[in-house]
């Protein structure tokens, strides 16, 4: 243990504001029911442009802070080797030589409701929303999730072929929702970031392909005789989206199949068991996609809660054909508090060549959450940041939010399953509100670009959670969250650069960046 002397006054002095090079638009704060949101409109939105110099000068770090007290990606700098701390100050040691998974990205979902809400604003405000998520000065999102047909976040239940018995898919067609609420906004995201990748999931096959003849309800399995027809249906979706300029990178075996075993659930859903999904992937989805023009499309298993991971992966991966065709598992975050993150490690160890991608998360989803949209809630931002740190530290290659945009009710949703979202629109004033959840995600997505590799940092302090990466351009990015209600001193120690002292504000998210 190094001997540090108490010298925090010096630390505060050497932590200086960057003068002259922050043309950033600052947050326009508004105190709402549960805390602070940043308000954007047709002509103004806070942003995070590149710094000058873009990469911190040797010996310095860029330090972005968001806090419950109201900072939002507030930039300052600190210097290595310019402070001394007391010997009992916790030390966080970064070890860039211990490398783990490669990061694929961060993003959110283009649901019908997202588009309905974006469309309820002026064209200029719509562009601000897409820019603040996908733009270079925004969150730099690199992933998007596209539902195949309707979800509960639609105003009606539908699929792309609701004509009973249409085995040849003659009546297959995209829905008005695709043209009005999804494709235009997805295409604007692609214009801003041509490297954005999309994962798609169907909530249900057409009712006529299912054993219960319904789009939702209990135990609606895919009829065995339609195992191939349903793959044809999914390939038609890939074709139609490609025709509209949107290439889908990966497709999951279906959204949350386990909900089909929950009585009285009204969500659009189709049931799989590990045995039936194995057969469908091994003998239909895998080979049919491989023999199609979409042979590069990844197949993602599960797309459901963490607690199902061990048995589903164990059973499906026992079949060599199914295992061959599956690139990774998609997992949702609901109920994570009841199931340890070691499940992710176990899944990784079972098959280290299969990635783990978190594909759906939102707050306000619990039956007791009231209101569904808690405007300004820092606690909900904290849930995001703690989850992202956990997934990163347990083999996750990315983290995808649920609805990008909702209204103040948390909808629309055809079964009244309202939830919260990082951006809430207020069409009456042509404004939108960026909640702490937005900034929690941005603390990662803005800095941890695709191809970054997670590196080791000790993560054993009870109040400060941490994760670290090295980017393709050889910058180190460390994210720290102080989840206590007091200031915390820590020393961040890098083997090549030395120590830097950081006083972490109460309830603050800190992204620290420096050149290797
Ligand atoms: C948009 O927001 C900016 C910054 O708060 C403000 O100056 C401007 O007046 C707003 N525009 C409208 C039309 O409200
Ligand atoms: C990002 O912000 C900077 C500084 O305001 C501006 O010069 C630049 O044009 C912006 N870039 C994009 C892609 O909007
Ligand atoms: C951001 O932090 C600096 C100190 O680094 C401070 O001077 C500035 O006022 C902060 N900005 C806001 C909007 O709080
Ligand atoms: C995938 O299909 C394309 C034609 O669409 C073909 O050129 C390519 O070789 C195929 N790749 C594999 C791995 O089969
Ligand atoms: C769209 O905005 C109007 C107010 O301008 C509001 O009455 C309507 O409910 C909004 N639609 C949705 C789906 O939120
Ligand atoms: C935390 O981890 C560091 C580095 O792995 C180690 O030196 C230190 O003893 C650990 N502290 C506790 C309290 O376990
Ligand atoms: C985090 O904040 C808590 C409470 O504000 C404080 O006690 C603690 O020292 C801080 N931790 C760090 C490492 O900054």
PDB file of C-alpha atoms in Angstrom, residues 83-253:
ATOM      1  CA  UNK A  83      -1.932  14.674  -5.310  1.00  0.00           C
ATOM      2  CA  UNK A  84      -1.295  12.782  -2.185  1.00  0.00           C
ATOM      3  CA  UNK A  85      -3.971  11.046  -0.217  1.00  0.00           C
ATOM      4  CA  UNK A  86      -4.174   9.503   3.208  1.00  0.00           C
ATOM      5  CA  UNK A  87      -3.167   5.884   3.497  1.00  0.00           C
ATOM      6  CA  UNK A  88      -6.718   4.809   4.218  1.00  0.00           C
ATOM      7  CA  UNK A  89      -8.042   6.278   0.959  1.00  0.00           C
ATOM      8  CA  UNK A  90      -9.361   3.438  -1.185  1.00  0.00           C
ATOM      9  CA  UNK A  91      -7.281   2.715  -4.276  1.00  0.00           C
ATOM     10  CA  UNK A  92      -8.843   1.549  -7.535  1.00  0.00           C
ATOM     11  CA  UNK A  93      -6.189  -0.046  -9.686  1.00  0.00           C
ATOM     12  CA  UNK A  94      -6.669  -0.319 -13.431  1.00  0.00           C
ATOM     13  CA  UNK A  95      -4.865  -3.202 -15.113  1.00  0.00           C
ATOM     14  CA  UNK A  96      -4.984  -2.777 -18.924  1.00  0.00           C
ATOM     15  CA  UNK A  97      -3.095  -6.038 -19.399  1.00  0.00           C
ATOM     16  CA  UNK A  98      -5.995  -8.103 -18.048  1.00  0.00           C
ATOM     17  CA  UNK A  99      -8.526  -8.079 -20.865  1.00  0.00           C
ATOM     18  CA  UNK A 100     -12.010  -9.514 -21.108  1.00  0.00           C
ATOM     19  CA  UNK A 101     -14.841  -9.194 -23.662  1.00  0.00           C
ATOM     20  CA  UNK A 102     -14.984  -6.842 -26.645  1.00  0.00           C
ATOM     21  CA  UNK A 103     -17.806  -4.308 -26.470  1.00  0.00           C
ATOM     22  CA  UNK A 104     -20.410  -4.221 -29.239  1.00  0.00           C
ATOM     23  CA  UNK A 105     -22.437  -1.186 -28.187  1.00  0.00           C
ATOM     24  CA  UNK A 106     -25.367   0.535 -26.539  1.00  0.00           C
ATOM     25  CA  UNK A 107     -28.768   1.628 -27.777  1.00  0.00           C
ATOM     26  CA  UNK A 108     -32.531   1.583 -27.457  1.00  0.00           C
ATOM     27  CA  UNK A 109     -35.655   0.247 -29.126  1.00  0.00           C
ATOM     28  CA  UNK A 110     -37.595   1.685 -32.060  1.00  0.00           C
ATOM     29  CA  UNK A 111     -41.023   0.619 -30.877  1.00  0.00           C
ATOM     30  CA  UNK A 112     -44.231   1.896 -32.461  1.00  0.00           C
ATOM     31  CA  UNK A 113     -44.798   4.033 -29.354  1.00  0.00           C
ATOM     32  CA  UNK A 114     -41.350   5.582 -29.693  1.00  0.00           C
ATOM     33  CA  UNK A 115     -42.208   6.711 -33.223  1.00  0.00           C
ATOM     34  CA  UNK A 116     -45.726   7.823 -32.284  1.00  0.00           C
ATOM     35  CA  UNK A 117     -44.250  10.079 -29.612  1.00  0.00           C
ATOM     36  CA  UNK A 118     -41.429  11.431 -31.784  1.00  0.00           C
ATOM     37  CA  UNK A 119     -43.952  12.193 -34.513  1.00  0.00           C
ATOM     38  CA  UNK A 120     -46.010  14.217 -32.068  1.00  0.00           C
ATOM     39  CA  UNK A 121     -43.238  16.865 -32.062  1.00  0.00           C
ATOM     40  CA  UNK A 122     -42.180  19.335 -34.758  1.00  0.00           C
ATOM     41  CA  UNK A 123     -39.787  18.060 -37.417  1.00  0.00           C
ATOM     42  CA  UNK A 124     -36.918  20.062 -35.887  1.00  0.00           C
ATOM     43  CA  UNK A 125     -37.556  18.642 -32.412  1.00  0.00           C
ATOM     44  CA  UNK A 126     -37.777  15.130 -33.895  1.00  0.00           C
ATOM     45  CA  UNK A 127     -34.301  15.595 -35.344  1.00  0.00           C
ATOM     46  CA  UNK A 128     -33.015  16.744 -31.966  1.00  0.00           C
ATOM     47  CA  UNK A 129     -34.200  13.482 -30.390  1.00  0.00           C
ATOM     48  CA  UNK A 130     -32.469  11.272 -32.944  1.00  0.00           C
ATOM     49  CA  UNK A 131     -29.326  13.423 -32.751  1.00  0.00           C
ATOM     50  CA  UNK A 132     -29.200  13.379 -28.977  1.00  0.00           C
ATOM     51  CA  UNK A 133     -29.238   9.555 -29.091  1.00  0.00           C
ATOM     52  CA  UNK A 134     -27.355   8.650 -32.288  1.00  0.00           C
ATOM     53  CA  UNK A 135     -25.354  11.797 -33.123  1.00  0.00           C
ATOM     54  CA  UNK A 136     -21.630  12.320 -32.556  1.00  0.00           C
ATOM     55  CA  UNK A 137     -22.393  15.096 -30.039  1.00  0.00           C
ATOM     56  CA  UNK A 138     -25.097  13.008 -28.426  1.00  0.00           C
ATOM     57  CA  UNK A 139     -24.993   9.552 -26.860  1.00  0.00           C
ATOM     58  CA  UNK A 140     -23.351   8.005 -29.934  1.00  0.00           C
ATOM     59  CA  UNK A 141     -25.669   5.020 -29.729  1.00  0.00           C
ATOM     60  CA  UNK A 142     -24.428   2.207 -31.940  1.00  0.00           C
ATOM     61  CA  UNK A 143     -27.257  -0.298 -31.489  1.00  0.00           C
ATOM     62  CA  UNK A 144     -31.007  -0.320 -32.049  1.00  0.00           C
ATOM     63  CA  UNK A 145     -33.686  -2.920 -31.422  1.00  0.00           C
ATOM     64  CA  UNK A 146     -36.447  -3.300 -33.978  1.00  0.00           C
ATOM     65  CA  UNK A 147     -39.574  -5.263 -33.066  1.00  0.00           C
ATOM     66  CA  UNK A 148     -40.813  -7.477 -35.912  1.00  0.00           C
ATOM     67  CA  UNK A 149     -44.435  -6.322 -36.096  1.00  0.00           C
ATOM     68  CA  UNK A 150     -46.303  -5.120 -33.038  1.00  0.00           C
ATOM     69  CA  UNK A 151     -45.513  -5.263 -29.332  1.00  0.00           C
ATOM     70  CA  UNK A 152     -47.513  -4.102 -26.352  1.00  0.00           C
ATOM     71  CA  UNK A 153     -46.009  -0.659 -27.148  1.00  0.00           C
ATOM     72  CA  UNK A 154     -48.308  -0.402 -30.179  1.00  0.00           C
ATOM     73  CA  UNK A 155     -51.866   0.846 -30.360  1.00  0.00           C
ATOM     74  CA  UNK A 156     -53.215  -2.500 -31.619  1.00  0.00           C
ATOM     75  CA  UNK A 157     -52.093  -6.135 -31.794  1.00  0.00           C
ATOM     76  CA  UNK A 158     -50.877  -7.147 -35.268  1.00  0.00           C
ATOM     77  CA  UNK A 159     -48.345  -9.159 -37.233  1.00  0.00           C
ATOM     78  CA  UNK A 160     -47.238  -8.853 -40.865  1.00  0.00           C
ATOM     79  CA  UNK A 161     -49.634 -11.526 -42.075  1.00  0.00           C
ATOM     80  CA  UNK A 162     -52.892 -11.776 -40.174  1.00  0.00           C
ATOM     81  CA  UNK A 163     -54.701 -13.599 -43.048  1.00  0.00           C
ATOM     82  CA  UNK A 164     -55.623 -16.966 -41.590  1.00  0.00           C
ATOM     83  CA  UNK A 165     -53.972 -19.928 -43.296  1.00  0.00           C
ATOM     84  CA  UNK A 166     -51.836 -17.831 -45.660  1.00  0.00           C
ATOM     85  CA  UNK A 167     -49.107 -20.497 -45.840  1.00  0.00           C
ATOM     86  CA  UNK A 168     -47.542 -18.980 -48.971  1.00  0.00           C
ATOM     87  CA  UNK A 169     -47.412 -15.562 -47.250  1.00  0.00           C
ATOM     88  CA  UNK A 170     -49.148 -13.958 -50.223  1.00  0.00           C
ATOM     89  CA  UNK A 171     -50.660 -11.343 -47.932  1.00  0.00           C
ATOM     90  CA  UNK A 172     -47.427 -10.574 -46.067  1.00  0.00           C
ATOM     91  CA  UNK A 173     -46.786  -6.849 -45.818  1.00  0.00           C
ATOM     92  CA  UNK A 174     -45.163  -4.390 -43.502  1.00  0.00           C
ATOM     93  CA  UNK A 175     -47.670  -2.365 -41.458  1.00  0.00           C
ATOM     94  CA  UNK A 176     -48.477   1.358 -41.616  1.00  0.00           C
ATOM     95  CA  UNK A 177     -46.633   1.533 -38.293  1.00  0.00           C
ATOM     96  CA  UNK A 178     -43.368   0.558 -40.022  1.00  0.00           C
ATOM     97  CA  UNK A 179     -43.676   3.364 -42.548  1.00  0.00           C
ATOM     98  CA  UNK A 180     -44.987   6.001 -40.129  1.00  0.00           C
ATOM     99  CA  UNK A 181     -43.287   5.258 -36.830  1.00  0.00           C
ATOM    100  CA  UNK A 182     -40.211   3.107 -37.323  1.00  0.00           C
ATOM    101  CA  UNK A 183     -38.457   3.283 -40.706  1.00  0.00           C
ATOM    102  CA  UNK A 184     -38.149   7.110 -40.934  1.00  0.00           C
ATOM    103  CA  UNK A 185     -36.487   7.414 -37.523  1.00  0.00           C
ATOM    104  CA  UNK A 186     -34.294   4.341 -37.959  1.00  0.00           C
ATOM    105  CA  UNK A 187     -33.059   5.780 -41.236  1.00  0.00           C
ATOM    106  CA  UNK A 188     -32.198   9.084 -39.603  1.00  0.00           C
ATOM    107  CA  UNK A 189     -30.221   7.166 -36.981  1.00  0.00           C
ATOM    108  CA  UNK A 190     -28.311   5.364 -39.769  1.00  0.00           C
ATOM    109  CA  UNK A 191     -27.548   8.709 -41.428  1.00  0.00           C
ATOM    110  CA  UNK A 192     -25.991   9.893 -38.166  1.00  0.00           C
ATOM    111  CA  UNK A 193     -24.143   6.642 -37.503  1.00  0.00           C
ATOM    112  CA  UNK A 194     -23.712   4.345 -40.516  1.00  0.00           C
ATOM    113  CA  UNK A 195     -22.155   1.735 -38.206  1.00  0.00           C
ATOM    114  CA  UNK A 196     -25.304   1.312 -36.132  1.00  0.00           C
ATOM    115  CA  UNK A 197     -26.348  -2.359 -35.853  1.00  0.00           C
ATOM    116  CA  UNK A 198     -29.886  -3.614 -35.328  1.00  0.00           C
ATOM    117  CA  UNK A 199     -31.237  -6.599 -33.455  1.00  0.00           C
ATOM    118  CA  UNK A 200     -34.792  -7.690 -34.149  1.00  0.00           C
ATOM    119  CA  UNK A 201     -37.298  -9.777 -32.256  1.00  0.00           C
ATOM    120  CA  UNK A 202     -40.821 -10.931 -32.982  1.00  0.00           C
ATOM    121  CA  UNK A 203     -43.202 -10.865 -30.038  1.00  0.00           C
ATOM    122  CA  UNK A 204     -45.385 -13.493 -31.703  1.00  0.00           C
ATOM    123  CA  UNK A 205     -45.901 -15.338 -34.960  1.00  0.00           C
ATOM    124  CA  UNK A 206     -49.259 -14.694 -36.690  1.00  0.00           C
ATOM    125  CA  UNK A 207     -52.058 -16.184 -34.572  1.00  0.00           C
ATOM    126  CA  UNK A 208     -52.956 -18.728 -37.272  1.00  0.00           C
ATOM    127  CA  UNK A 209     -49.501 -20.332 -36.990  1.00  0.00           C
ATOM    128  CA  UNK A 210     -49.991 -20.950 -33.265  1.00  0.00           C
ATOM    129  CA  UNK A 211     -51.555 -23.702 -31.187  1.00  0.00           C
ATOM    130  CA  UNK A 212     -53.843 -21.267 -29.342  1.00  0.00           C
ATOM    131  CA  UNK A 213     -54.788 -19.235 -32.465  1.00  0.00           C
ATOM    132  CA  UNK A 214     -54.078 -16.015 -30.568  1.00  0.00           C
ATOM    133  CA  UNK A 215     -51.360 -13.361 -30.609  1.00  0.00           C
ATOM    134  CA  UNK A 216     -51.121 -13.543 -26.815  1.00  0.00           C
ATOM    135  CA  UNK A 217     -52.449 -15.788 -24.060  1.00  0.00           C
ATOM    136  CA  UNK A 218     -51.350 -18.940 -22.330  1.00  0.00           C
ATOM    137  CA  UNK A 219     -49.278 -21.670 -24.019  1.00  0.00           C
ATOM    138  CA  UNK A 220     -49.445 -20.432 -27.585  1.00  0.00           C
ATOM    139  CA  UNK A 221     -46.721 -22.514 -29.249  1.00  0.00           C
ATOM    140  CA  UNK A 222     -45.718 -22.375 -32.901  1.00  0.00           C
ATOM    141  CA  UNK A 223     -47.528 -25.234 -34.697  1.00  0.00           C
ATOM    142  CA  UNK A 224     -44.908 -27.772 -35.745  1.00  0.00           C
ATOM    143  CA  UNK A 225     -46.183 -27.762 -39.333  1.00  0.00           C
ATOM    144  CA  UNK A 226     -45.417 -24.033 -39.528  1.00  0.00           C
ATOM    145  CA  UNK A 227     -41.798 -24.229 -38.281  1.00  0.00           C
ATOM    146  CA  UNK A 228     -40.538 -23.506 -41.814  1.00  0.00           C
ATOM    147  CA  UNK A 229     -43.320 -21.074 -42.726  1.00  0.00           C
ATOM    148  CA  UNK A 230     -42.398 -18.937 -39.755  1.00  0.00           C
ATOM    149  CA  UNK A 231     -38.760 -18.748 -40.902  1.00  0.00           C
ATOM    150  CA  UNK A 232     -40.042 -17.686 -44.339  1.00  0.00           C
ATOM    151  CA  UNK A 233     -42.034 -15.001 -42.542  1.00  0.00           C
ATOM    152  CA  UNK A 234     -38.942 -13.725 -40.705  1.00  0.00           C
ATOM    153  CA  UNK A 235     -36.884 -13.743 -43.912  1.00  0.00           C
ATOM    154  CA  UNK A 236     -39.624 -11.685 -45.587  1.00  0.00           C
ATOM    155  CA  UNK A 237     -39.227  -9.139 -42.782  1.00  0.00           C
ATOM    156  CA  UNK A 238     -35.447  -9.015 -43.367  1.00  0.00           C
ATOM    157  CA  UNK A 239     -36.067  -8.493 -47.098  1.00  0.00           C
ATOM    158  CA  UNK A 240     -38.627  -5.731 -46.609  1.00  0.00           C
ATOM    159  CA  UNK A 241     -36.388  -3.856 -44.177  1.00  0.00           C
ATOM    160  CA  UNK A 242     -33.399  -4.245 -46.498  1.00  0.00           C
ATOM    161  CA  UNK A 243     -35.574  -2.852 -49.317  1.00  0.00           C
ATOM    162  CA  UNK A 244     -36.161   0.147 -47.074  1.00  0.00           C
ATOM    163  CA  UNK A 245     -32.445   0.667 -46.502  1.00  0.00           C
ATOM    164  CA  UNK A 246     -32.191  -1.076 -43.130  1.00  0.00           C
ATOM    165  CA  UNK A 247     -29.949  -4.113 -42.640  1.00  0.00           C
ATOM    166  CA  UNK A 248     -30.689  -6.214 -39.587  1.00  0.00           C
ATOM    167  CA  UNK A 249     -27.567  -7.624 -37.909  1.00  0.00           C
ATOM    168  CA  UNK A 250     -29.199 -10.186 -35.647  1.00  0.00           C
ATOM    169  CA  UNK A 251     -32.539 -11.758 -34.949  1.00  0.00           C
ATOM    170  CA  UNK A 252     -33.596 -13.367 -31.689  1.00  0.00           C
ATOM    171  CA  UNK A 253     -35.606 -16.552 -31.354  1.00  0.00           C
TER     172      UNK A 253
END
